[in-house]
Amino acid sequence: MRNLLIVISGPSGVGKGTIVERLLSRGNYSLSVSCTTRAPREGETEGKSYFFISKKKFLEMIDEGGFLEFSNHFESYYGTPKAFVEKQLEERDVILEIDVDGGLQVKRSHPEALLIMILPPDRETLRSRLAGRGTEKPETIEKRLARADYEIEKSRLYDYTVINGELNAAVTEIENIIKREKE
Ligand code: 5GP
């Protein structure tokens, strides 16, 4: 059976982090750790949540071709380190939790990648989940909602969309998609 490059995207606040955690605890996947130039949030760990690097270092890595994909939004850069992903893919399926621009870049360089978009049941659910996090300022929430509209619009270019209404149901749906794709 071939190993799959699985891209999981979705608006922030949709619960993709929790979905990915569940997938990792239930199956044998490797999770790619991205590089970012944004500051760590409370509770985030270097090398686990992200590799937090300077903009200078990020730009150097772009020049060296060190990213499988990268994008720039919310005034920060985010990118997937290429070497790590390619090495891990030799062993098992790899999950990338990245934004829609990155996902579509991956599809161009790796057409066999599986692109899954997680969507909220509706926009109000997303707004209340973002507000409930308590980590973002109101302006940031508005920016993230505007970005969500963009991601939702682009979801038609993804292979699958999964609605995160009930967590376990969403995780099982994704596992079934992966199982089918591997057959
Ligand atoms: P956050 O700042 O909330 O951790 O992430 C903001 C957005 O960046 C999320 O949509 C997240 O999926 C995306 N993201 C995280 N890592 C990467 C990456 O390596 N590449 C791309 N393109 N997006 C990423």
Coordinates of C-alpha atoms and ligand atoms in Angstrom, one line a residue:
M1 CA 0.0 0.0 0.0
R2 CA 1.3 3.4 -0.9
N3 CA 1.9 6.1 1.7
L4 CA -0.3 9.1 1.4
L5 CA 0.4 12.8 1.8
I6 CA -2.7 14.0 3.5
V7 CA -3.5 17.8 3.6
I8 CA -6.0 18.9 6.2
S9 CA -7.1 22.5 5.9
G10 CA -10.0 24.6 7.2
P11 CA -10.8 28.0 8.6
S12 CA -9.2 28.8 12.0
G13 CA -11.5 27.9 14.8
V14 CA -13.1 25.0 12.8
G15 CA -11.4 22.4 15.1
K16 CA -8.9 21.0 12.7
G17 CA -6.2 20.8 15.5
T18 CA -8.5 18.6 17.6
I19 CA -9.4 16.4 14.6
V20 CA -5.7 16.0 13.7
E21 CA -4.9 15.0 17.4
R22 CA -7.6 12.4 17.2
L23 CA -6.4 11.0 13.9
L24 CA -2.9 10.7 15.3
S25 CA -4.0 8.9 18.5
R26 CA -6.1 6.5 16.5
G27 CA -3.8 5.7 13.5
N28 CA -0.2 5.5 12.4
Y29 CA 0.5 8.9 10.9
S30 CA 3.3 11.3 11.0
L31 CA 2.5 15.0 11.6
S32 CA 4.6 17.5 9.8
V33 CA 5.8 20.4 12.0
S34 CA 5.7 23.7 10.1
C35 CA 8.0 26.7 10.3
T36 CA 6.4 30.1 11.1
T37 CA 7.5 33.6 11.7
R38 CA 4.6 34.4 14.0
A39 CA 5.2 34.6 17.8
P40 CA 4.3 31.6 19.9
R41 CA 1.0 31.7 21.6
E42 CA 0.7 30.7 25.3
G43 CA 1.1 26.9 25.6
E44 CA 2.8 26.4 22.3
T45 CA 6.1 24.5 22.2
E46 CA 9.0 25.0 19.9
G47 CA 9.5 22.0 17.6
K48 CA 6.1 20.6 18.5
S49 CA 3.5 23.3 17.6
Y50 CA 5.8 25.0 15.1
F51 CA 9.5 25.8 14.6
F52 CA 9.4 29.5 15.4
I53 CA 12.0 31.1 13.2
S54 CA 12.9 34.7 12.1
K55 CA 11.7 36.2 8.8
K56 CA 15.4 36.3 7.7
K57 CA 15.8 32.6 8.3
F58 CA 12.4 31.9 6.6
L59 CA 13.5 33.8 3.5
E60 CA 16.8 32.0 3.4
M61 CA 14.9 28.6 3.5
I62 CA 12.7 29.8 0.6
D63 CA 15.8 30.6 -1.5
E64 CA 17.3 27.2 -0.7
G65 CA 14.2 25.4 -1.8
G66 CA 13.7 24.1 1.7
F67 CA 9.9 24.3 1.7
L68 CA 7.4 21.9 0.1
E69 CA 5.0 24.9 0.2
F70 CA 4.7 28.1 2.0
S71 CA 2.3 31.0 2.4
N72 CA 2.0 34.4 3.9
H73 CA -1.0 35.5 5.8
F74 CA -1.9 37.4 9.0
E75 CA 1.4 39.2 8.3
S76 CA 3.4 36.0 9.0
Y77 CA 5.0 33.3 7.0
Y78 CA 4.1 29.6 7.3
G79 CA 5.8 26.8 5.5
T80 CA 6.2 23.0 5.4
P81 CA 9.9 21.8 5.6
K82 CA 10.4 19.6 2.6
A83 CA 13.1 17.2 3.8
F84 CA 11.2 16.1 6.9
V85 CA 8.0 15.3 4.9
E86 CA 9.8 13.4 2.1
K87 CA 11.7 11.3 4.7
Q88 CA 8.6 10.5 6.7
L89 CA 6.6 9.5 3.6
E90 CA 9.0 6.6 3.1
E91 CA 7.7 5.2 6.4
R92 CA 4.1 6.1 6.7
D93 CA 1.2 8.5 5.8
V94 CA 2.0 12.1 6.6
I95 CA -0.5 14.7 7.7
L96 CA 0.0 18.4 6.8
E97 CA -2.2 20.8 8.7
I98 CA -1.9 23.8 6.5
D99 CA -3.9 26.6 4.9
V100 CA -5.7 26.4 1.6
D101 CA -3.0 28.2 -0.5
G102 CA -0.4 25.8 0.8
G103 CA -2.7 22.8 0.1
L104 CA -3.2 23.8 -3.5
Q105 CA 0.6 24.3 -3.9
V106 CA 1.1 20.8 -2.6
K107 CA -1.5 19.4 -5.1
R108 CA 0.5 21.1 -7.9
S109 CA 3.8 19.5 -6.9
H110 CA 2.3 16.2 -5.6
P111 CA -0.9 15.5 -7.6
E112 CA -1.4 12.3 -5.7
A113 CA -1.8 14.2 -2.4
L114 CA -5.2 13.9 -0.7
L115 CA -6.7 17.3 0.1
I116 CA -9.4 17.4 2.8
M117 CA -11.1 20.6 3.9
I118 CA -12.8 20.8 7.3
L119 CA -15.8 23.2 7.4
P120 CA -18.0 24.4 10.2
P121 CA -21.7 23.6 10.2
D122 CA -22.3 27.3 9.7
R123 CA -20.5 30.7 10.0
E124 CA -22.0 31.5 13.5
T125 CA -20.5 28.3 14.9
L126 CA -17.2 29.4 13.6
R127 CA -17.5 32.9 15.1
S128 CA -18.5 31.6 18.5
R129 CA -15.6 29.0 18.5
L130 CA -13.1 31.8 17.6
A131 CA -14.5 34.1 20.3
G132 CA -14.6 31.2 22.8
R133 CA -10.9 30.5 22.4
G134 CA -10.3 33.8 24.3
T135 CA -6.8 34.1 22.7
E136 CA -7.7 36.6 19.9
K137 CA -8.6 40.3 19.9
P138 CA -12.0 41.2 18.2
E139 CA -10.1 42.7 15.1
T140 CA -8.2 39.5 14.8
I141 CA -11.4 37.5 15.0
E142 CA -12.9 39.6 12.1
K143 CA -9.8 39.1 10.0
R144 CA -9.9 35.3 10.6
L145 CA -13.6 35.3 9.6
A146 CA -12.9 37.1 6.4
R147 CA -10.1 34.6 5.8
A148 CA -12.6 31.8 6.5
D149 CA -14.9 33.0 3.7
Y150 CA -11.9 32.8 1.3
E151 CA -11.0 29.2 2.5
I152 CA -14.7 28.1 2.2
E153 CA -14.8 29.5 -1.3
K154 CA -11.6 27.6 -2.3
S155 CA -12.8 24.3 -0.8
R156 CA -14.4 23.4 -4.1
L157 CA -10.8 22.8 -5.4
Y158 CA -10.2 20.2 -2.6
D159 CA -10.8 16.4 -3.0
Y160 CA -13.1 16.2 -0.1
T161 CA -14.9 18.5 2.4
V162 CA -15.9 17.2 5.8
I163 CA -18.3 19.1 8.1
N164 CA -17.1 19.2 11.7
G165 CA -20.5 19.1 13.5
E166 CA -19.8 16.2 15.9
L167 CA -16.1 15.5 16.4
N168 CA -16.1 11.7 16.4
A169 CA -18.3 11.5 13.3
A170 CA -15.9 13.9 11.5
V171 CA -12.8 11.9 12.5
T172 CA -14.4 8.6 11.4
E173 CA -15.5 10.2 8.0
I174 CA -11.9 11.3 7.4
E175 CA -10.5 7.8 8.4
N176 CA -12.9 6.2 5.9
I177 CA -11.8 8.6 3.1
I178 CA -8.2 7.7 3.8
K179 CA -8.9 4.0 3.9
R180 CA -10.7 4.2 0.5
E181 CA -7.9 6.3 -1.1
K182 CA -5.3 3.8 0.0
E183 CA -7.1 0.8 -1.6
Ligands
5GP1 P1 -2.2 29.6 13.3 O1 -1.5 30.9 13.4 O2 -3.6 29.7 13.9 O3 -1.4 28.5 14.0 O4 -2.3 29.2 11.8 C1 -2.9 30.0 10.9 C2 -3.1 29.3 9.6 O5 -1.8 28.8 9.0 C3 -3.9 28.0 9.8 O6 -4.8 27.9 8.7 C4 -2.9 26.9 9.6 O7 -3.4 25.7 9.1 C5 -1.9 27.5 8.6 N1 -0.6 26.9 8.6 C6 0.1 26.3 9.6 N2 1.2 25.8 9.1 C7 1.3 26.0 7.8 C8 2.2 25.7 6.8 O8 3.2 25.1 7.0 N3 1.9 26.1 5.5 C9 0.8 26.8 5.2 N4 0.5 27.1 4.0 N5 -0.2 27.1 6.2 C10 0.1 26.7 7.4

